[in-house]
Coordinates of C-alpha atoms in Angstrom, one line a residue:
X1 CA 86.0 52.0 72.3
X2 CA 87.6 54.8 74.3
X3 CA 90.8 56.5 73.2
X4 CA 93.1 55.1 76.0
X5 CA 91.9 51.6 75.2
X6 CA 92.4 52.2 71.5
X7 CA 96.0 53.4 72.1
X8 CA 96.8 50.2 74.0
X9 CA 95.5 48.2 71.1
X10 CA 96.9 50.2 68.2
X11 CA 98.9 48.4 65.6
X12 CA 99.5 48.8 61.9
X13 CA 97.4 45.7 61.5
X14 CA 95.5 43.4 63.7
X15 CA 93.6 40.1 63.3
X16 CA 90.7 40.7 60.9
X17 CA 88.0 39.6 63.4
X18 CA 89.4 42.0 66.0
X19 CA 89.5 44.9 63.5
X20 CA 86.0 44.3 62.4
X21 CA 84.7 44.2 66.0
X22 CA 86.5 47.4 66.8
X23 CA 85.1 49.1 63.7
X24 CA 81.6 47.9 64.6
X25 CA 81.8 49.4 68.1
X26 CA 83.1 52.7 66.8
X27 CA 80.5 52.9 64.1
X28 CA 77.7 52.2 66.7
X29 CA 79.1 55.1 68.8
X30 CA 79.3 57.5 65.8
X31 CA 75.8 56.6 64.6
X32 CA 74.4 57.0 68.1
X33 CA 75.9 60.5 68.5
X34 CA 75.1 61.6 65.0
X35 CA 76.9 64.9 65.4
X36 CA 80.7 65.3 65.1
X37 CA 82.6 68.5 66.0
X38 CA 85.3 69.4 63.5
X39 CA 88.4 71.4 64.6
X40 CA 90.4 73.4 62.1
X41 CA 92.3 76.2 63.8
X42 CA 95.8 77.6 63.3
X43 CA 97.5 76.7 66.6
X44 CA 97.9 73.3 68.3
X45 CA 97.3 74.8 71.8
X46 CA 94.0 76.3 70.7
X47 CA 93.0 73.1 69.0
X48 CA 93.7 71.1 72.2
X49 CA 91.8 73.6 74.4
X50 CA 88.9 73.8 71.9
X51 CA 88.6 70.0 71.8
X52 CA 88.5 69.8 75.6
X53 CA 85.8 72.5 75.7
X54 CA 83.8 70.7 73.1
X55 CA 84.0 67.5 75.1
X56 CA 83.1 69.3 78.3
X57 CA 80.1 70.8 76.4
X58 CA 78.8 67.4 75.5
X59 CA 80.3 66.4 72.2
X60 CA 81.4 62.8 72.1
X61 CA 82.9 62.7 68.6
X62 CA 85.6 65.1 67.7
X63 CA 87.6 65.4 64.5
X64 CA 91.0 67.2 64.5
X65 CA 92.0 68.1 60.9
X66 CA 95.5 67.5 59.7
X67 CA 95.7 71.2 58.7
X68 CA 96.1 72.0 62.4
X69 CA 99.8 72.5 63.1
X70 CA 100.9 69.6 65.3
X71 CA 97.7 67.8 64.7
X72 CA 99.2 64.4 65.5
X73 CA 100.4 65.6 68.9
X74 CA 96.9 67.0 69.6
X75 CA 95.2 63.8 68.6
X76 CA 97.6 61.7 70.7
X77 CA 97.1 63.9 73.8
X78 CA 93.3 63.8 73.4
X79 CA 93.4 60.1 73.0
X80 CA 95.3 59.9 76.3
X81 CA 93.1 62.3 78.2
X82 CA 89.5 61.9 76.8
X83 CA 86.8 60.0 78.6
X84 CA 86.2 56.5 77.5
X85 CA 83.0 57.4 75.7
X86 CA 84.7 60.0 73.5
X87 CA 85.8 59.2 69.9
X88 CA 88.8 61.2 68.6
X89 CA 89.3 61.2 64.8
X90 CA 91.7 62.7 62.3
X91 CA 90.3 64.8 59.4
X92 CA 91.7 66.0 56.0
X93 CA 93.8 62.9 55.7
X94 CA 95.2 62.9 52.2
X95 CA 97.9 60.3 52.0
X96 CA 98.8 56.8 53.1
X97 CA 101.6 58.1 55.2
X98 CA 99.3 60.5 57.0
X99 CA 96.8 57.7 57.5
X100 CA 99.5 55.5 59.1
X101 CA 100.7 58.3 61.4
X102 CA 97.1 59.1 62.5
X103 CA 96.5 55.4 63.3
X104 CA 99.8 55.2 65.2
X105 CA 98.8 58.0 67.6
X106 CA 95.4 56.5 68.3
X107 CA 92.9 58.1 65.9
X108 CA 89.7 56.0 65.9
X109 CA 88.2 57.3 62.6
X110 CA 89.9 58.8 59.6
X111 CA 88.1 61.4 57.4
X112 CA 89.4 62.4 54.0
X113 CA 88.3 64.9 51.4
X114 CA 89.4 62.4 48.7
X115 CA 89.0 58.7 48.1
X116 CA 92.1 56.5 47.9
X117 CA 92.6 52.8 48.6
X118 CA 95.9 53.6 50.3
X119 CA 93.9 55.5 53.0
X120 CA 91.0 53.1 53.3
X121 CA 93.0 49.9 53.5
X122 CA 95.3 50.6 56.4
X123 CA 92.3 52.1 58.3
X124 CA 90.3 48.8 57.9
X125 CA 93.3 46.7 58.9
X126 CA 93.9 48.7 62.1
X127 CA 90.2 48.7 63.2
X128 CA 89.8 52.4 62.4
X129 CA 86.6 53.7 60.7
X130 CA 87.4 54.9 57.1
X131 CA 85.4 57.9 55.9
X132 CA 86.6 59.0 52.4
X133 CA 84.7 61.6 50.4
X134 CA 82.4 61.4 47.4
X135 CA 80.2 64.1 45.8
X136 CA 78.2 62.4 43.0
X137 CA 76.4 59.0 43.2
X138 CA 79.2 57.5 41.1
X139 CA 81.9 58.8 43.6
X140 CA 79.9 57.7 46.6
X141 CA 79.4 54.1 45.2
X142 CA 83.1 54.0 44.2
X143 CA 84.1 54.8 47.8
X144 CA 81.8 52.2 49.2
X145 CA 83.1 49.5 46.9
X146 CA 86.7 50.4 47.9
X147 CA 85.8 49.6 51.5
X148 CA 84.6 52.9 53.0
X149 CA 82.5 52.4 56.2
X150 CA 80.9 55.8 55.7
X151 CA 81.1 58.2 52.8
X152 CA 81.6 61.9 53.4
X153 CA 79.5 64.2 51.2
X154 CA 81.4 67.4 51.0
X155 CA 80.7 70.3 50.7
X156 CA 77.1 69.3 51.4
X157 CA 75.9 72.9 51.9
X158 CA 77.2 73.9 48.5
X159 CA 75.8 71.0 46.4
X160 CA 72.1 71.1 47.3
X161 CA 71.9 70.6 51.1
X162 CA 69.3 68.2 52.5
X163 CA 67.5 68.0 49.2
X164 CA 70.6 66.5 47.6
X165 CA 71.0 64.0 50.3
X166 CA 67.4 62.9 50.0
X167 CA 67.8 62.5 46.3
X168 CA 71.0 60.4 46.6
X169 CA 69.4 58.2 49.3
X170 CA 66.8 57.1 46.7
X171 CA 69.1 55.0 44.6
X172 CA 71.8 54.5 47.3
X173 CA 69.7 53.7 50.5
X174 CA 72.3 51.4 52.2
X175 CA 75.4 53.6 52.1
X176 CA 75.9 55.6 55.4
X177 CA 76.6 59.2 54.6
X178 CA 78.4 61.9 56.6
X179 CA 77.6 65.5 55.6
X180 CA 79.9 68.5 56.2
X181 CA 80.9 71.7 54.6
X182 CA 78.8 74.9 55.1
X183 CA 76.4 73.0 57.5
X184 CA 74.8 75.0 60.3
X185 CA 73.8 73.5 63.6
X186 CA 70.2 74.4 62.9
X187 CA 70.3 72.3 59.8
X188 CA 71.4 69.1 61.5
X189 CA 67.9 67.6 61.9
X190 CA 67.0 68.4 58.3
X191 CA 70.1 66.5 57.1
X192 CA 69.3 63.5 59.4
X193 CA 65.7 63.5 58.2
X194 CA 66.9 63.5 54.6
X195 CA 68.9 60.3 55.3
X196 CA 72.4 61.3 56.5
X197 CA 73.7 59.2 59.4
X198 CA 76.3 61.8 60.5
X199 CA 76.6 65.5 60.5
X200 CA 79.9 67.3 60.9
X201 CA 79.8 70.8 62.5
X202 CA 82.7 73.2 62.2
X203 CA 83.8 74.2 65.7
X204 CA 84.9 77.5 64.1
X205 CA 81.2 78.5 64.3
X206 CA 81.7 79.0 68.0
X207 CA 82.4 82.6 69.1
X208 CA 85.9 83.5 67.8
X209 CA 86.4 85.9 70.7
X210 CA 86.2 83.0 73.1
X211 CA 88.7 81.0 71.1
X212 CA 91.1 83.9 70.8
X213 CA 91.0 84.7 74.5
X214 CA 91.2 81.0 75.6
X215 CA 87.9 81.2 77.5
X216 CA 87.5 77.5 77.7
X217 CA 84.7 77.6 80.2
X218 CA 82.8 80.0 78.0
X219 CA 83.6 77.8 75.0
X220 CA 82.2 74.7 76.8
X221 CA 79.0 76.6 77.4
X222 CA 78.9 77.7 73.8
X223 CA 79.6 74.2 72.6
X224 CA 76.7 72.9 74.8
X225 CA 74.4 75.5 73.2
X226 CA 75.6 74.5 69.7
X227 CA 75.0 70.8 70.4
X228 CA 71.5 71.5 71.9
X229 CA 70.6 73.5 68.7
X230 CA 71.8 70.6 66.5
X231 CA 69.8 68.1 68.5
X232 CA 66.7 70.1 69.1
X233 CA 63.8 69.0 66.9
X234 CA 63.7 71.5 64.0
X235 CA 61.4 72.2 61.1
X236 CA 62.7 69.9 58.4
X237 CA 63.5 71.5 55.1
X238 CA 61.3 70.6 52.1
X239 CA 62.9 68.9 49.1
X240 CA 62.7 72.2 47.3
X241 CA 64.5 74.1 50.0

């Protein structure tokens, strides 16, 4: 399950039973943690430092978006250095070529803002969790039928928040949903209560002054506080909220 182990096992394809087992383990880890930190910054060095601070602060699932300059190098370095219980994923994957490169450097889950078979298929073949996006019930079901392991609902905060997720879960109770986009840490429990399995939190919500100054110890403390806020029992939003 850990990154180093994943890198040793990484191949473009692997036996189907091995790939399925690896996916099941990674899904269990994701669903256990429920919260994923998303890194989208303008410099590779900052992305790497921020990821390490998030991990030190308690996050066990970290997504590095492909919009980060040198994202592949960041992912590869994190996969070599991160503790065994940490999952490192790639986000904003928008092509088959990007998907293959992310798999090659050890990413354990791939998140995409779109839904394409050419991204889902290589992920499944390599034992990597595939998380394409869907906004409407039709799009969510389409992604699921194409082989998604989880469907990303984005931007969740702009299309109805927890009330929307609750409504979608009515007719689609068996499709695991990841919510991200304008989601605040304090809203995490409301989304989970509404039926989401995973909540993506933008690490950019951490104090920018700490990121700019490279205060990684301060960022680790801030990350711990953000994770505590996300996990602390909160007053769940009503369907009308």
